GROMACS .gro file of C-alpha atoms in nm:
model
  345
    1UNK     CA    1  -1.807  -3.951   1.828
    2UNK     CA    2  -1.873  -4.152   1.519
    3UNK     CA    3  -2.133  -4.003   1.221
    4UNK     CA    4  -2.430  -4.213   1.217
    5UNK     CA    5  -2.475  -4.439   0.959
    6UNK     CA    6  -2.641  -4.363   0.649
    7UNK     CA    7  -2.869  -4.570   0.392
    8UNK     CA    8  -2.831  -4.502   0.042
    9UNK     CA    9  -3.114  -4.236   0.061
   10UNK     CA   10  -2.974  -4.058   0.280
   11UNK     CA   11  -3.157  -4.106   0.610
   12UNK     CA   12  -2.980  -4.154   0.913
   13UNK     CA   13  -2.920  -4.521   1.066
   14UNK     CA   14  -3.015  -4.568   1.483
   15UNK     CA   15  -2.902  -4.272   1.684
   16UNK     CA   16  -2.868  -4.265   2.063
   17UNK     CA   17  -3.129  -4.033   2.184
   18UNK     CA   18  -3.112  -3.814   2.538
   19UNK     CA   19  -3.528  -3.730   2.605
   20UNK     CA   20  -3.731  -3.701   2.912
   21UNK     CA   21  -3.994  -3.904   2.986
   22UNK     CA   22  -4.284  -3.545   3.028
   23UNK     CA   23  -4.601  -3.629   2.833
   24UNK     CA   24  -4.652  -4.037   2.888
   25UNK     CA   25  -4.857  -4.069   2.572
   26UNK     CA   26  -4.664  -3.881   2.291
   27UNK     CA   27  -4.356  -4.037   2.476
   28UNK     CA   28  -4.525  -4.368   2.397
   29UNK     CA   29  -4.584  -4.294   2.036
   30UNK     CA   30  -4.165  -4.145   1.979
   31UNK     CA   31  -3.987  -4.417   2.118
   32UNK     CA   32  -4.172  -4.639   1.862
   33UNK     CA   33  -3.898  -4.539   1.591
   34UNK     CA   34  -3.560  -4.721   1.543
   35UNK     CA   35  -3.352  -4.503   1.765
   36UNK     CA   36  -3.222  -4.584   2.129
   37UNK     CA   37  -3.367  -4.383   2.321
   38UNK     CA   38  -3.249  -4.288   2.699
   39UNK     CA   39  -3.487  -4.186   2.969
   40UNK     CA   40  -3.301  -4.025   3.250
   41UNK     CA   41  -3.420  -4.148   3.603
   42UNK     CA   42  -3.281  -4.093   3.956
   43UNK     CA   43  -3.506  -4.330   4.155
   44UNK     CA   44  -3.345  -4.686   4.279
   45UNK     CA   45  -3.483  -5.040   4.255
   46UNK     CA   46  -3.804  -4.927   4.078
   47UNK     CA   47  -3.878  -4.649   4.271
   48UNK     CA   48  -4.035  -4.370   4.129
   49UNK     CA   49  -3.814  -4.112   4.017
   50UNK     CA   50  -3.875  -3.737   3.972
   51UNK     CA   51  -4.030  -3.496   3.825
   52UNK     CA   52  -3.672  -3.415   3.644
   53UNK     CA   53  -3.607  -3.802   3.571
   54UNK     CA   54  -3.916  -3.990   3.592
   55UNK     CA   55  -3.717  -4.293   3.376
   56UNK     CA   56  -3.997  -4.516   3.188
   57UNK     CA   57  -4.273  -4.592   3.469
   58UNK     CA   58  -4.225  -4.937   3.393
   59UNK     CA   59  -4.353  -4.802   3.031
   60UNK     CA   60  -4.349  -5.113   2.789
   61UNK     CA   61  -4.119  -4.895   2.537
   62UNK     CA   62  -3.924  -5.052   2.278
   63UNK     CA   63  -3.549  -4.945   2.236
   64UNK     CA   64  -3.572  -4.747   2.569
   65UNK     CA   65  -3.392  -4.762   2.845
   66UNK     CA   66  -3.386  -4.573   3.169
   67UNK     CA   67  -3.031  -4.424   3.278
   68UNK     CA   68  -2.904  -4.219   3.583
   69UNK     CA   69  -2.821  -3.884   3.561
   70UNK     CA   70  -2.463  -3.924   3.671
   71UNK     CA   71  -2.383  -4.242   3.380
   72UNK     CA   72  -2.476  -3.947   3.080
   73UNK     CA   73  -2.174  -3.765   3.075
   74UNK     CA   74  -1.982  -4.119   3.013
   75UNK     CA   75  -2.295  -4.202   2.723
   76UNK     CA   76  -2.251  -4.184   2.364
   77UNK     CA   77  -2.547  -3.953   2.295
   78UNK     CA   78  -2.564  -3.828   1.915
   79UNK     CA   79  -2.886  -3.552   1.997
   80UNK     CA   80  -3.101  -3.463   2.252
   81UNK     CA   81  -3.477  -3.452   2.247
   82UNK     CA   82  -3.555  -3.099   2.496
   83UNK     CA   83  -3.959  -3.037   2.582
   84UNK     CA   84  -3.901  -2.792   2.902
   85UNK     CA   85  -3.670  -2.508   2.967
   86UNK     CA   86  -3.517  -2.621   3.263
   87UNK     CA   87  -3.346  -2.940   3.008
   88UNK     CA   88  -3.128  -2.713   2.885
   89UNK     CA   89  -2.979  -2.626   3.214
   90UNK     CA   90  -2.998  -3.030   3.316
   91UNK     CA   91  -2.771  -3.111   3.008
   92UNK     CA   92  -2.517  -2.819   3.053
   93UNK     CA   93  -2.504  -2.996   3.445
   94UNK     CA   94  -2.477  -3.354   3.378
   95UNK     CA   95  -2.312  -3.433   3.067
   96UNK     CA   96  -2.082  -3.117   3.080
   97UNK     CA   97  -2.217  -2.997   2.681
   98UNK     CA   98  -2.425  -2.737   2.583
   99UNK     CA   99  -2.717  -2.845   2.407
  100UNK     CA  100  -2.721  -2.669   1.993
  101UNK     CA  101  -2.320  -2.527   2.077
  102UNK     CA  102  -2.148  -2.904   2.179
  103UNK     CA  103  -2.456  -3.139   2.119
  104UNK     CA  104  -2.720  -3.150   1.891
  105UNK     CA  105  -3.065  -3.071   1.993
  106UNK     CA  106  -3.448  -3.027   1.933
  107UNK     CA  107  -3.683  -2.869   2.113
  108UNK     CA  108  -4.025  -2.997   2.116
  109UNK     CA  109  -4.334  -2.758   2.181
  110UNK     CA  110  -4.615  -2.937   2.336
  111UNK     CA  111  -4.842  -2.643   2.496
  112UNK     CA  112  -5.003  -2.305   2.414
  113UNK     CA  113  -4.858  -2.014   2.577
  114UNK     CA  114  -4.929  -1.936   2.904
  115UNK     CA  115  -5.002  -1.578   2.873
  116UNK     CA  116  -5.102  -1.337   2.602
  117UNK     CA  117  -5.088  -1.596   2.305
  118UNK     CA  118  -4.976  -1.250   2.077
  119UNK     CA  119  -4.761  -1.176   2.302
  120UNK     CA  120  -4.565  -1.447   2.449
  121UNK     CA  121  -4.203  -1.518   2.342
  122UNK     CA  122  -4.088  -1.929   2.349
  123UNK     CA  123  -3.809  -1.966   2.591
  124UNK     CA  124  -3.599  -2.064   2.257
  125UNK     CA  125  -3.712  -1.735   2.067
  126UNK     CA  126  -3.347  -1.562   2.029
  127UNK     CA  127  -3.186  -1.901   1.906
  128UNK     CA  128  -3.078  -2.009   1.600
  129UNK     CA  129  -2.890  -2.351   1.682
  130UNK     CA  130  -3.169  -2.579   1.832
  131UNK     CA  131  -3.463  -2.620   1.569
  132UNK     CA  132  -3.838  -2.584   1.736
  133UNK     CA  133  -4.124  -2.864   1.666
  134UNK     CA  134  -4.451  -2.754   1.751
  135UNK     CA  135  -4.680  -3.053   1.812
  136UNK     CA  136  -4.945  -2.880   1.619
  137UNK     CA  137  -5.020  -2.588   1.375
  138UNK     CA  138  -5.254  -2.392   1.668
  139UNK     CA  139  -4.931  -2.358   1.846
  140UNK     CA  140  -4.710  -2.276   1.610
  141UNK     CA  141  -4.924  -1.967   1.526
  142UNK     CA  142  -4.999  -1.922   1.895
  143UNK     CA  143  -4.632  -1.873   1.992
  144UNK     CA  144  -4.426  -1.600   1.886
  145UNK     CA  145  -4.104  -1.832   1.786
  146UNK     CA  146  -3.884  -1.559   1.721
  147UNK     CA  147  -3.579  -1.618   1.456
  148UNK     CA  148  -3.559  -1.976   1.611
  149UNK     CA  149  -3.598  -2.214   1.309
  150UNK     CA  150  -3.908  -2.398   1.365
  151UNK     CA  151  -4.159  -2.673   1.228
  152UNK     CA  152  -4.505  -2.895   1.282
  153UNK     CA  153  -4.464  -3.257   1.321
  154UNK     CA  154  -4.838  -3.339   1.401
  155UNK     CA  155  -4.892  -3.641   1.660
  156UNK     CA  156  -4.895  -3.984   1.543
  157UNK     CA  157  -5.065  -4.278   1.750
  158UNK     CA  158  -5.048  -4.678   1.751
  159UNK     CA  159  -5.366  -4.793   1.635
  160UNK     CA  160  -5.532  -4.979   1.916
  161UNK     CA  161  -5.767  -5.124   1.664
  162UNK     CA  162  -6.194  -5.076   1.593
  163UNK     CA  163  -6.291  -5.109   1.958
  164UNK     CA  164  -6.607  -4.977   1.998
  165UNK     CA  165  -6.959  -5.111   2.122
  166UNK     CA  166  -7.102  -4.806   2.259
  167UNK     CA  167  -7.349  -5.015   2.448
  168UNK     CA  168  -7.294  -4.763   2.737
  169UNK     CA  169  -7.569  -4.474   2.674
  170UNK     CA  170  -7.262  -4.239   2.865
  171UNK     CA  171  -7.049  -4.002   2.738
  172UNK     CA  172  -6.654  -4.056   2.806
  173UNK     CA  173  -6.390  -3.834   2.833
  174UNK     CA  174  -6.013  -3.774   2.955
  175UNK     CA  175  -5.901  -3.466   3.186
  176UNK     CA  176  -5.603  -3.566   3.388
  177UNK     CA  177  -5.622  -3.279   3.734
  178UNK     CA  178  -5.966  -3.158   3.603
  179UNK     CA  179  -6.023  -2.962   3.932
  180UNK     CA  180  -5.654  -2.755   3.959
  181UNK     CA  181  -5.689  -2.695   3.588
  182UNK     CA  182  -6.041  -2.581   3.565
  183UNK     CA  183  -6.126  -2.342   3.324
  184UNK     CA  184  -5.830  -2.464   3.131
  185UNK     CA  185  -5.944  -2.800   3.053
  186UNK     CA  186  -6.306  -2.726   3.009
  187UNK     CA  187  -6.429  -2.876   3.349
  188UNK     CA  188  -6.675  -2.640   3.440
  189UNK     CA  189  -6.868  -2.747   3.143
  190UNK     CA  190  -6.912  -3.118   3.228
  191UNK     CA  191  -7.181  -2.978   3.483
  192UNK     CA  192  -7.420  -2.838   3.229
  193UNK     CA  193  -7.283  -3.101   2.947
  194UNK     CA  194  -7.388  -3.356   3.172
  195UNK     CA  195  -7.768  -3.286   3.137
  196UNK     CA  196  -7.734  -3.442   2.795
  197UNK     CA  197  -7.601  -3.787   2.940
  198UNK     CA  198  -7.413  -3.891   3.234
  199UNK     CA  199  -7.002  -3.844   3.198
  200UNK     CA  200  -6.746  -4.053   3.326
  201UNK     CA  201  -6.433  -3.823   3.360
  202UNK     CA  202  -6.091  -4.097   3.315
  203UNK     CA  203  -5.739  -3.949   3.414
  204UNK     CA  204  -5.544  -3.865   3.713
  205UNK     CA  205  -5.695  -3.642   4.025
  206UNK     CA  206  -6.070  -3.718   3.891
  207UNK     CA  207  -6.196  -3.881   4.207
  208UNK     CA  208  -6.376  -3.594   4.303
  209UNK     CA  209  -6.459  -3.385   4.023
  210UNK     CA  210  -6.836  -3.431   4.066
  211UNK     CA  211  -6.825  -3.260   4.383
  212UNK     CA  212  -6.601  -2.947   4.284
  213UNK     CA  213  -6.879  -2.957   3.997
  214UNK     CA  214  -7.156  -2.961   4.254
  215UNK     CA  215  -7.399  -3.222   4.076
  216UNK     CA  216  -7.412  -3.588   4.183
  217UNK     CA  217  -7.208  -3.874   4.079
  218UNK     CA  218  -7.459  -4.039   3.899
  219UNK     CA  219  -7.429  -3.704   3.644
  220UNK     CA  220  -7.053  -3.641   3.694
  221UNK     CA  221  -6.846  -3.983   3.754
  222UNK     CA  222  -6.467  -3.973   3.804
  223UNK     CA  223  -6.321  -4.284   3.689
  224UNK     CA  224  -5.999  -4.276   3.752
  225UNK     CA  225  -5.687  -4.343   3.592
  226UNK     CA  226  -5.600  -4.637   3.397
  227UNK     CA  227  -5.370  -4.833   3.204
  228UNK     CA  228  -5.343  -4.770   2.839
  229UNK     CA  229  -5.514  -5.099   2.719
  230UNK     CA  230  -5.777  -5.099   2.983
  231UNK     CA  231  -5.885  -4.728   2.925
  232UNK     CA  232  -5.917  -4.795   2.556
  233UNK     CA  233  -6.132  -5.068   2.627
  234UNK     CA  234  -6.366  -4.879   2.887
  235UNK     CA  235  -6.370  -4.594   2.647
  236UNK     CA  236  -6.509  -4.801   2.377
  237UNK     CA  237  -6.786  -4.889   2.562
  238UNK     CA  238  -6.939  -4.543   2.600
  239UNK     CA  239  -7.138  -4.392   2.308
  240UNK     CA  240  -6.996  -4.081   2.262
  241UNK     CA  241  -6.624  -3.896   2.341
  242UNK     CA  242  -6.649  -3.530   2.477
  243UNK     CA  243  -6.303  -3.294   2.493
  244UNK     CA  244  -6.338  -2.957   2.675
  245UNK     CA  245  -6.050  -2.802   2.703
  246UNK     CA  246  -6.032  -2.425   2.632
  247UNK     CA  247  -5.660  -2.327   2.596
  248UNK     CA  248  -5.431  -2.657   2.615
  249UNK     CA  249  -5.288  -2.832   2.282
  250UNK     CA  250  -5.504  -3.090   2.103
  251UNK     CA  251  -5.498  -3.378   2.336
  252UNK     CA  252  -5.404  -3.704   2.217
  253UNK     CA  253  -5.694  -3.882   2.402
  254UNK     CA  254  -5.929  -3.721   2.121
  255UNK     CA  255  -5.717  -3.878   1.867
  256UNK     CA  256  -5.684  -4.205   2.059
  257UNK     CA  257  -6.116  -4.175   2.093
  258UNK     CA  258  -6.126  -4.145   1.708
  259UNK     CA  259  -5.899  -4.447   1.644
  260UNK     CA  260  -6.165  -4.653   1.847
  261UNK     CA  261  -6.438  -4.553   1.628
  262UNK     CA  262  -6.590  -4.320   1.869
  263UNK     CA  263  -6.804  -4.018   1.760
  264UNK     CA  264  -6.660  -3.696   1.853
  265UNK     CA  265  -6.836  -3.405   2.029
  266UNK     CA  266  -6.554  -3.130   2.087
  267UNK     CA  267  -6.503  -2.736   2.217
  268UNK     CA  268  -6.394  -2.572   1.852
  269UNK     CA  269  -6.087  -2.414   2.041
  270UNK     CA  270  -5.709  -2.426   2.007
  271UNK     CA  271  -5.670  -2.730   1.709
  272UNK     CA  272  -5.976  -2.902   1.766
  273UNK     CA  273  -6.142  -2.725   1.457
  274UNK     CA  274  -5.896  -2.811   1.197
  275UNK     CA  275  -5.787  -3.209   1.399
  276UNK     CA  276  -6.198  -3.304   1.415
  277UNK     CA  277  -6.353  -3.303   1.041
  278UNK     CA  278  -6.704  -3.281   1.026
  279UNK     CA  279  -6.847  -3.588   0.957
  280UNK     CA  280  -6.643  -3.719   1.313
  281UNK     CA  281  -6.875  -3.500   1.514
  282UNK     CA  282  -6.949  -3.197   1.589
  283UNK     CA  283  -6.712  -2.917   1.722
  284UNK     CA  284  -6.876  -2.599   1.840
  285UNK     CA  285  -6.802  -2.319   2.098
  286UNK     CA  286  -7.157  -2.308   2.199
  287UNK     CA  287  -7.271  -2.548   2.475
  288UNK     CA  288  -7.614  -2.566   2.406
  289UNK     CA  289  -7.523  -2.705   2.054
  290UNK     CA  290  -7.224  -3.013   2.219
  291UNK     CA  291  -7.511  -3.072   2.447
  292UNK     CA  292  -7.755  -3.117   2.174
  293UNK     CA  293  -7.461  -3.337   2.000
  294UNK     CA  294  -7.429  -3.520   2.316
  295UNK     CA  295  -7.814  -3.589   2.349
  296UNK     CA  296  -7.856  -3.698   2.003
  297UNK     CA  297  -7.581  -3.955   1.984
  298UNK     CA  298  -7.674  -4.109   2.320
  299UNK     CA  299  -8.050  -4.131   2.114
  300UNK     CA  300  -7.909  -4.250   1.809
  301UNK     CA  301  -7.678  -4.537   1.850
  302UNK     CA  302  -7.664  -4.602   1.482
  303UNK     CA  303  -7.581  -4.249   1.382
  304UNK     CA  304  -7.309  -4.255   1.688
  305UNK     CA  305  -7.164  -4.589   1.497
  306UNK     CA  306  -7.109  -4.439   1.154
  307UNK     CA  307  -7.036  -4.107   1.261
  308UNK     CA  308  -6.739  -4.298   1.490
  309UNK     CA  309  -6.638  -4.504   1.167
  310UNK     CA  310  -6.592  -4.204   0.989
  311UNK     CA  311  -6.336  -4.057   1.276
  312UNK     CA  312  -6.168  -4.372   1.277
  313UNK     CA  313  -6.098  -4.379   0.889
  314UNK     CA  314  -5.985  -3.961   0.944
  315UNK     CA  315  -5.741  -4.086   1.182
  316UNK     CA  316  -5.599  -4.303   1.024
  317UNK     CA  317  -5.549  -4.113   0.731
  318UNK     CA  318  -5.415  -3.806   0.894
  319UNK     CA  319  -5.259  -3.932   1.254
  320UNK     CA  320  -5.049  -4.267   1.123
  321UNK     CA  321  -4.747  -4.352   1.347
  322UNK     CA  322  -4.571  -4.420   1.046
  323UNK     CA  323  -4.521  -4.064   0.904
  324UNK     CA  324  -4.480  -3.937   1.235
  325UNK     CA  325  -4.162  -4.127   1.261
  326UNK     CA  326  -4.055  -4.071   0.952
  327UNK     CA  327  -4.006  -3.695   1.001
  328UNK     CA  328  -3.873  -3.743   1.305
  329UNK     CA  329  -3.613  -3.916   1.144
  330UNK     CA  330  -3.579  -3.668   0.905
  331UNK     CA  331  -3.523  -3.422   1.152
  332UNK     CA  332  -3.308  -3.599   1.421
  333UNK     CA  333  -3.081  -3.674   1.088
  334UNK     CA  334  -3.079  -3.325   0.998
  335UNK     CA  335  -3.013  -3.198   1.355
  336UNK     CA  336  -2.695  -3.414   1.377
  337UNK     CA  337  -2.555  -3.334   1.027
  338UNK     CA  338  -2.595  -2.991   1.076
  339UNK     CA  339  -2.429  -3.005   1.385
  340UNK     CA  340  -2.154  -3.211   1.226
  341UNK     CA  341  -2.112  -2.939   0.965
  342UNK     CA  342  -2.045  -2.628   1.221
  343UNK     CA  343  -1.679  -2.529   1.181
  344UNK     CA  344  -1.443  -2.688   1.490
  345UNK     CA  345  -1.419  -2.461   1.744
   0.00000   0.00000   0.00000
């Protein structure tokens, strides 16, 4: 395999990139970079594929293409992009190399732990060769990485531009499977968050989260699931953005809600505390005091517009796409000239 090509500062020119297509919107945001990036998928003639190669979705990514399982061990792939355990096995299968001994690899982190958060061991723990990027600080800590080499590269998002109205006196939020995942996402306080304002609930399997909630529609609305530009659009239109979820990472639909200039009104667990500054909105553990939050922006639609101004502008500042790619260039380069510099075996 040729070395990738350099610039005269050292970065690394376009590298062919193996990475599954897991979480839809921080896929969205990586593939923005300069690389070419493959997708594995196994379906035919547009057909969805599955869980283990989902290919794009008809996904309108730049510089990615979808590719079959059985073309990879043919491809010229410099490093591969892992996010789930079973990858490892997949690349051993179908391209015959073992990912951080004959390929170069990274391992990206995107949830808590499981169990015990003290306790648990990442799957990548014992190794040394593939280097572990934790999609947030919260996890990092959460996780006991082990003596694998490991890092933060926080989420970066494509600015879908100063969108909001808030002309809807509603709160808005996004819980894709709200009723399987429960207590994990927060669910079971949309019921009493919803006495503050009415709460449409976008994402998959939301159809019927006002009735596992036990209050009416008119209180708990599932919305559905929508395209990207739509959503951000119907978001915009609600007054305030509520995120609930007790023990997942920091969800890039609160990040997306602060681009649009919405005010925020958030759980303070996991990264929420540290991701949601203070003159955004208000993060508490106490529901009495979101609900309160809740209640006064839906009262206050001038105090909801500068307080959503202000997460827009901390957004910006602190979740650019830009330096997001940039250090994952930095480390996709690194991953492939260290690999490049491991004796021949």
């Amino acid at each position: 395999m040729e070395a990738p090509t350099t610039d005269p500062n050292g970065a690394a020119g376009p590298l062919n990139v193996l990475v599954w297509h897991v979480h839809g919107p921080w896929m969205t945001s990586f593939v923005q970079g300069k690389h070419r990036y493959l997708v594995p998928y196994d379906g035919h003639d547009g057909a969805p594929g599955s869980e283990w190669a989902r290919g794009r979705c008809d996904r309108p990514w730049p510089n990615a293409i979808d590719i079959a399982p059985a073309d990879l061990a043919d491809a010229n792939i410099d490093v591969v992009v892992l996010q789930r355990p079973k990858e490892l096995d997949l690349v051993s299968h179908w391209l015959g190399r073992s990912p951080g001994a004959d390929l170069p690899a990274v391992y990206v982190e995107h949830e808590t732990p499981r169990e015990h958060a003290a306790l648990t061991k990442h799957p990548l723990a014992e190794r040394t060769d593939i280097p572990l990027v934790h999609v947030t600080s919260f996890n990092r800590l959460m996780w006991d990485n082990g003596r694998c080499p490991n890092t933060v590269i926080p989420h970066g998002v494509l600015d879908p531009g100063y969108l909001y109205t808030g002309e809807l006196p509603r709160a808005a939020t996004i819980i894709n499977e709200p009723v399987p995942r429960w207590r994990i996402t927060g669910t079971d306080l949309l019921a009493p968050l919803s006495e503050a304002a009415p709460i449409d609930v976008y994402g998959t399997g939301t159809e019927g989260v006002h009735t596992a909630l036990q209050v009416p529609p008119e209180r708990v609305c599932g919305a559905g699931d929508f395209v990207q530009g739509r959503l951000h659009g119907e978001l915009a239109r609600h007054r305030v953005f509520v995120h609930t979820p007790r023990w997942t990472s920091l969800g890039l639909s609160v990040i997306e809600a602060m681009y649009l200039g919405m005010p925020i009104v958030a759980l303070g667990t996991t990264e929420a505390s540290a991701s949601i500054p203070a003159d955004a909105g208000i993060v508490s553990t106490e529901p009495d005091i979101l609900a309160e939050a809740i209640r006064q922006f839906i009262h206050e639609p001038g105090f909801a517009e500068l307080t959503g101004k202000a997460a827009r502008h901390w957004a910006q500042a602190n979740f650019g796409i830009d330096e997001f790619l940039s250090r994952w260039d930095r480390i996709l380069a690194d991953s492939v000239e260290t690999h490049r510099a491991l004796p021949t075996r």
